[in-house]
Amino acid sequence: MIGWLDAPRGWLDSFGEIARFGARVAGLVYSGRVFGFFGESLRQAGILILGSALVIWVFVFILGLQCGILGAYLFRAQGAPGYAGLFSAWCDLREALPYAFGYILSAKVGTGIVAELGAMRISDEIDALEVMGIEPVTFLAATRLLAAWIAFPFIYLVGIAVMYSASWLAVVEQVGDVSSGGYLLIFWMFQNPPDLIYSLVKGMAMATVIVLVGCYYGYTARGGPVGVGAATAQSMVVNIILVHIVGMLGTVVFWGANPRAPIGG
Amino acid sequence: MAQQVLSRVLLPAKSSFEQVGSMMLLTAQTIVAAIRPPYPYGEELVGQFLFALKLCWFPLLVSTFVLCFGAPGLQAANALSLFGAMDRLGGFFVLAAIRQIGPIVTAVVVAGVAGTAITADLGARKIREELDALQVLGVDPVKNLVVPRFLALMLITGLLDAYALVFGLAGGILVELIYQQPLGGFFATLSSNASIADLWGSVVMCTLFGAIIAIVCCYKGMTATGGAAGVGRAVNQAVVISFLGVFAFLYVFTAVLLATNPELQAIR
């Protein structure tokens, strides 16, 4: 019985460590120290866009189709197929997109950072940076956080467009119970610009957490190639839990007591 | 110029097709090796099953509860409370929690937690040339390493799905309690809308998710190259490919299930 509880206790321990490390990295970005390496930040942002954007959009597209068919079949069953737009507007913007973004980011970007920094750590490159007088946390972790803040809002916004078109395809072209105009009328009626901002905030909070967790596990990797693999796997566990918790908190804060729907008074 | 562009686009496309092909071959080899006697993998199968269970239970518990509380729970309760129909949340949870979120979260947790651990483990063995040593000793790595992981992940993903459904519904119950509703209505609409096709659809889908995850993660682990960075990169690619594979399969499965089982669409 004790053995089964060891793992969660270890995660709680490392959660505190991650929070401390994350606060330090965020402090480095806010205090402007990271702008000493602004070129490196831009290079990292470029890597994120070239390496991850396409994967994110493909993933988001698949989930958009999923939201579309679910909404179409749900409202067909209610006898109101025209209202499929209600489900896909809420599912796309409020829930599925932030979660999809969080999942694929922790898979692609989070573990990628751990693999990269972990390899640097065990081949002693991070110590070499320190010897050269470059502060490694600023150069490696803070630049990546800044790069994420530069690149991901735009990737996220394009992801919204990708997801909307996927839902439109699924509802109007695949299931076909409702005309394009009828679908879009309800679809746009049930969302407004603040919803978009809230959704973006939710997604960016997940992105920040994921990058910080990735940097922490990469930066503290030890134990050779096996250790890097284990750290990569471990970062994924922590990321999955944190993504869900951030998503739930976002929902409670932004939509918990306020449906933001054009129904009733 | 044109050649440069072509080589940038076509070479990655070619290599990804080759990888998909190799994964298919590995699937076929694994199934053949699993069926054909002798069966030396029993002990490893139990070990892997317990290993995955030990890693997954806590993330799965937190993730399903929290996701079902937030996404279908609070958002649907928003809309339903406007109509004064909070008891209908149970019916919605059949669609949201049983048909979708249970399998999705189970797959994400198994791929992210157990799948990455499998890739890291096999990748480390590949880098230390233990897999080659096994082959020299006349031990078939597919039969002794891949088959037990394949069967264990299929089994555990299917079984964890039931567990995910329980905690997902607990999230819905919490929403009902927050809105100060009696729980009778929730359970009444839940049980009148749930059909046996929903449940077997959910569990069968999860079992197949487990198969996809196991093959992708074993393949990436067994083909890891390039030292420390290589194992990390293998884990990274394994989890991305498993997610894409699982969600593409989810879409196809849901579309087929809903289109071929009209009784699932009736609201009772």
CSV table of C-alpha atoms in Angstrom, one decimal, chain B residues 17-227:
chain,number,residue,atom,x,y,z
B,17,PHE,CA,5.5,6.9,-44.8
B,18,GLU,CA,8.3,4.5,-44.3
B,19,GLN,CA,7.8,4.8,-40.6
B,20,VAL,CA,4.1,4.1,-40.8
B,21,GLY,CA,4.9,1.1,-42.9
B,22,SER,CA,7.4,-0.2,-40.4
B,23,MET,CA,4.9,0.2,-37.6
B,24,MET,CA,2.3,-1.8,-39.6
B,25,LEU,CA,4.9,-4.5,-40.1
B,26,LEU,CA,5.7,-4.5,-36.4
B,27,THR,CA,2.0,-4.8,-35.6
B,28,ALA,CA,1.7,-7.9,-37.9
B,29,GLN,CA,4.9,-9.4,-36.4
B,30,THR,CA,3.6,-8.7,-32.9
B,31,ILE,CA,0.2,-10.3,-33.5
B,32,VAL,CA,1.8,-13.4,-35.1
B,33,ALA,CA,4.3,-13.7,-32.3
B,34,ALA,CA,1.6,-13.3,-29.7
B,35,ILE,CA,-0.5,-16.2,-31.2
B,36,ARG,CA,2.2,-18.6,-32.2
B,37,PRO,CA,3.5,-20.9,-29.4
B,38,PRO,CA,5.6,-21.0,-27.2
B,39,TYR,CA,4.3,-18.3,-24.9
B,40,PRO,CA,7.3,-17.1,-22.8
B,41,TYR,CA,6.0,-13.7,-22.1
B,42,GLY,CA,3.6,-14.4,-19.2
B,43,GLU,CA,5.7,-13.0,-16.4
B,44,GLU,CA,6.7,-9.9,-18.3
B,45,LEU,CA,3.1,-9.3,-19.2
B,46,VAL,CA,2.0,-9.2,-15.6
B,47,GLY,CA,5.0,-7.0,-14.7
B,48,GLN,CA,4.2,-4.5,-17.4
B,49,PHE,CA,0.6,-4.5,-16.5
B,50,LEU,CA,1.3,-3.7,-12.9
B,51,PHE,CA,4.0,-1.1,-13.9
B,52,ALA,CA,1.5,0.7,-16.1
B,53,LEU,CA,-1.2,0.6,-13.5
B,54,LYS,CA,1.2,2.0,-10.8
B,55,LEU,CA,2.2,4.9,-13.1
B,56,CYS,CA,-1.3,5.7,-14.5
B,57,TRP,CA,-3.8,5.5,-11.6
B,58,PHE,CA,-3.1,8.8,-10.0
B,59,PRO,CA,-2.8,11.0,-13.2
B,60,LEU,CA,-5.9,9.4,-14.6
B,61,LEU,CA,-7.9,10.0,-11.4
B,62,VAL,CA,-7.0,13.7,-11.3
B,63,SER,CA,-7.3,14.3,-15.0
B,64,THR,CA,-10.7,12.7,-15.6
B,65,PHE,CA,-12.3,14.1,-12.5
B,66,VAL,CA,-11.0,17.6,-13.2
B,67,LEU,CA,-11.8,17.5,-17.0
B,68,CYS,CA,-15.3,16.2,-16.5
B,69,PHE,CA,-16.0,18.7,-13.8
B,70,GLY,CA,-14.9,21.6,-16.0
B,71,ALA,CA,-15.6,20.9,-19.7
B,72,PRO,CA,-18.9,19.0,-19.9
B,73,GLY,CA,-19.9,19.7,-16.3
B,74,LEU,CA,-19.7,23.4,-15.7
B,75,GLN,CA,-20.2,24.4,-19.4
B,76,ALA,CA,-23.3,22.2,-19.9
B,77,ALA,CA,-24.7,23.2,-16.5
B,78,ASN,CA,-24.4,26.8,-17.6
B,79,ALA,CA,-26.7,26.2,-20.5
B,80,LEU,CA,-29.0,23.8,-18.7
B,81,SER,CA,-29.5,26.0,-15.7
B,82,LEU,CA,-30.8,28.7,-18.0
B,83,PHE,CA,-33.6,26.3,-19.0
B,84,GLY,CA,-34.0,25.0,-15.5
B,85,ALA,CA,-33.2,21.5,-16.7
B,86,MET,CA,-30.3,20.6,-14.5
B,87,ASP,CA,-31.4,16.9,-14.3
B,88,ARG,CA,-30.6,16.6,-18.1
B,89,LEU,CA,-26.9,16.8,-17.2
B,90,GLY,CA,-26.9,13.0,-16.7
B,91,GLY,CA,-28.1,12.5,-20.2
B,92,PHE,CA,-25.4,14.8,-21.5
B,93,PHE,CA,-22.8,13.0,-19.5
B,94,VAL,CA,-23.5,9.8,-21.4
B,95,LEU,CA,-22.5,11.6,-24.6
B,96,ALA,CA,-19.6,13.6,-23.1
B,97,ALA,CA,-18.1,11.5,-20.4
B,98,ILE,CA,-18.8,7.9,-21.5
B,99,ARG,CA,-18.5,8.3,-25.2
B,100,GLN,CA,-15.7,10.9,-25.5
B,101,ILE,CA,-13.9,12.1,-22.5
B,102,GLY,CA,-13.3,8.8,-20.7
B,103,PRO,CA,-11.6,7.2,-23.7
B,104,ILE,CA,-9.7,10.5,-24.6
B,105,VAL,CA,-8.3,11.0,-21.2
B,106,THR,CA,-7.4,7.4,-20.7
B,107,ALA,CA,-5.6,7.4,-24.0
B,108,VAL,CA,-3.8,10.6,-23.3
B,109,VAL,CA,-2.7,9.5,-19.8
B,110,VAL,CA,-1.6,6.0,-21.0
B,111,ALA,CA,0.3,7.4,-23.9
B,112,GLY,CA,1.8,10.2,-21.9
B,113,VAL,CA,2.7,8.2,-18.8
B,114,ALA,CA,3.0,4.5,-19.6
B,115,GLY,CA,3.9,4.9,-23.3
B,116,THR,CA,6.7,7.4,-22.6
B,117,ALA,CA,8.1,5.1,-19.9
B,118,ILE,CA,8.1,2.2,-22.4
B,119,THR,CA,9.9,4.2,-25.0
B,120,ALA,CA,12.4,5.5,-22.5
B,121,ASP,CA,13.0,1.9,-21.3
B,122,LEU,CA,13.3,0.3,-24.7
B,123,GLY,CA,15.3,3.2,-26.0
B,124,ALA,CA,17.9,2.9,-23.2
B,125,ARG,CA,18.2,-0.8,-23.9
B,126,LYS,CA,18.7,-0.1,-27.6
B,127,ILE,CA,21.4,2.5,-26.9
B,128,ARG,CA,23.2,0.1,-24.5
B,129,GLU,CA,23.0,-2.5,-27.2
B,130,GLU,CA,21.1,-4.9,-25.0
B,131,LEU,CA,18.6,-5.6,-27.8
B,132,ASP,CA,21.3,-6.7,-30.1
B,133,ALA,CA,22.7,-8.9,-27.3
B,134,LEU,CA,19.3,-10.5,-26.8
B,135,GLN,CA,19.2,-11.3,-30.5
B,136,VAL,CA,22.7,-12.8,-30.4
B,137,LEU,CA,21.5,-15.0,-27.5
B,138,GLY,CA,18.7,-16.2,-29.7
B,139,VAL,CA,15.9,-14.4,-27.8
B,140,ASP,CA,13.4,-12.7,-30.1
B,141,PRO,CA,12.9,-9.1,-28.9
B,142,VAL,CA,9.5,-8.9,-30.5
B,143,LYS,CA,8.2,-11.9,-28.8
B,144,ASN,CA,9.8,-11.2,-25.4
B,145,LEU,CA,9.6,-7.4,-25.2
B,146,VAL,CA,7.0,-6.1,-27.6
B,147,VAL,CA,4.3,-8.7,-27.2
B,148,PRO,CA,3.9,-8.4,-23.4
B,149,ARG,CA,3.8,-4.6,-23.7
B,150,PHE,CA,1.3,-4.7,-26.5
B,151,LEU,CA,-1.0,-7.1,-24.6
B,152,ALA,CA,-0.6,-5.3,-21.3
B,153,LEU,CA,-1.3,-1.9,-22.7
B,154,MET,CA,-4.4,-3.1,-24.6
B,155,LEU,CA,-5.7,-4.7,-21.4
B,156,ILE,CA,-4.9,-1.8,-19.1
B,157,THR,CA,-6.3,0.9,-21.4
B,158,GLY,CA,-9.6,-1.0,-21.7
B,159,LEU,CA,-9.8,-1.6,-18.0
B,160,LEU,CA,-8.7,2.0,-17.0
B,161,ASP,CA,-11.5,3.3,-19.2
B,162,ALA,CA,-14.1,1.9,-16.7
B,163,TYR,CA,-12.2,3.6,-13.9
B,164,ALA,CA,-12.1,6.9,-15.9
B,165,LEU,CA,-15.9,6.7,-16.4
B,166,VAL,CA,-16.4,6.4,-12.6
B,167,PHE,CA,-14.3,9.4,-11.8
B,168,GLY,CA,-15.7,11.4,-14.8
B,169,LEU,CA,-19.3,10.8,-13.5
B,170,ALA,CA,-18.0,11.9,-10.0
B,171,GLY,CA,-17.1,15.2,-11.7
B,172,GLY,CA,-20.6,15.6,-13.0
B,173,ILE,CA,-22.1,14.8,-9.5
B,174,LEU,CA,-19.9,17.5,-8.0
B,175,VAL,CA,-21.4,20.0,-10.5
B,176,GLU,CA,-24.9,18.9,-9.5
B,177,LEU,CA,-24.0,19.4,-5.9
B,178,ILE,CA,-22.6,22.9,-6.5
B,179,TYR,CA,-25.9,23.9,-8.2
B,180,GLN,CA,-27.7,22.4,-5.1
B,181,GLN,CA,-29.7,19.9,-7.2
B,182,PRO,CA,-30.9,16.5,-6.0
B,183,LEU,CA,-28.9,13.7,-7.5
B,184,GLY,CA,-31.9,11.6,-8.4
B,185,GLY,CA,-32.6,13.5,-11.7
B,186,PHE,CA,-28.9,13.1,-12.7
B,187,PHE,CA,-28.9,9.4,-12.2
B,188,ALA,CA,-32.3,8.9,-13.8
B,189,THR,CA,-31.4,10.6,-17.1
B,190,LEU,CA,-28.0,9.0,-17.0
B,191,SER,CA,-29.3,5.5,-16.8
B,192,SER,CA,-32.2,6.0,-19.2
B,193,ASN,CA,-29.9,7.5,-21.8
B,194,ALA,CA,-27.0,5.1,-21.4
B,195,SER,CA,-27.1,2.1,-23.7
B,196,ILE,CA,-25.0,-1.0,-23.8
B,197,ALA,CA,-23.6,0.2,-27.2
B,198,ASP,CA,-22.2,3.3,-25.5
B,199,LEU,CA,-20.3,1.2,-23.0
B,200,TRP,CA,-18.9,-1.4,-25.3
B,201,GLY,CA,-18.0,1.4,-27.8
B,202,SER,CA,-16.1,3.2,-25.1
B,203,VAL,CA,-14.2,0.1,-23.9
B,204,VAL,CA,-13.5,-1.4,-27.4
B,205,MET,CA,-12.2,2.0,-28.5
B,206,CYS,CA,-9.9,2.2,-25.5
B,207,THR,CA,-8.5,-1.3,-26.1
B,208,LEU,CA,-7.6,-0.3,-29.7
B,209,PHE,CA,-6.1,2.9,-28.4
B,210,GLY,CA,-3.9,0.8,-26.2
B,211,ALA,CA,-2.8,-1.2,-29.2
B,212,ILE,CA,-1.9,2.0,-31.2
B,213,ILE,CA,0.0,3.4,-28.3
B,214,ALA,CA,2.0,0.2,-27.6
B,215,ILE,CA,3.0,-0.3,-31.2
B,216,VAL,CA,4.1,3.4,-31.7
B,217,CYS,CA,6.0,3.5,-28.4
B,218,CYS,CA,7.7,0.1,-28.8
B,219,TYR,CA,8.7,1.0,-32.4
B,220,LYS,CA,10.2,4.4,-31.4
B,221,GLY,CA,12.0,2.8,-28.5
B,222,MET,CA,13.5,0.0,-30.5
B,223,THR,CA,14.7,2.3,-33.3
B,224,ALA,CA,16.2,5.0,-31.0
B,225,THR,CA,19.7,6.1,-32.2
B,226,GLY,CA,22.2,8.7,-31.2
B,227,GLY,CA,23.0,8.5,-27.5
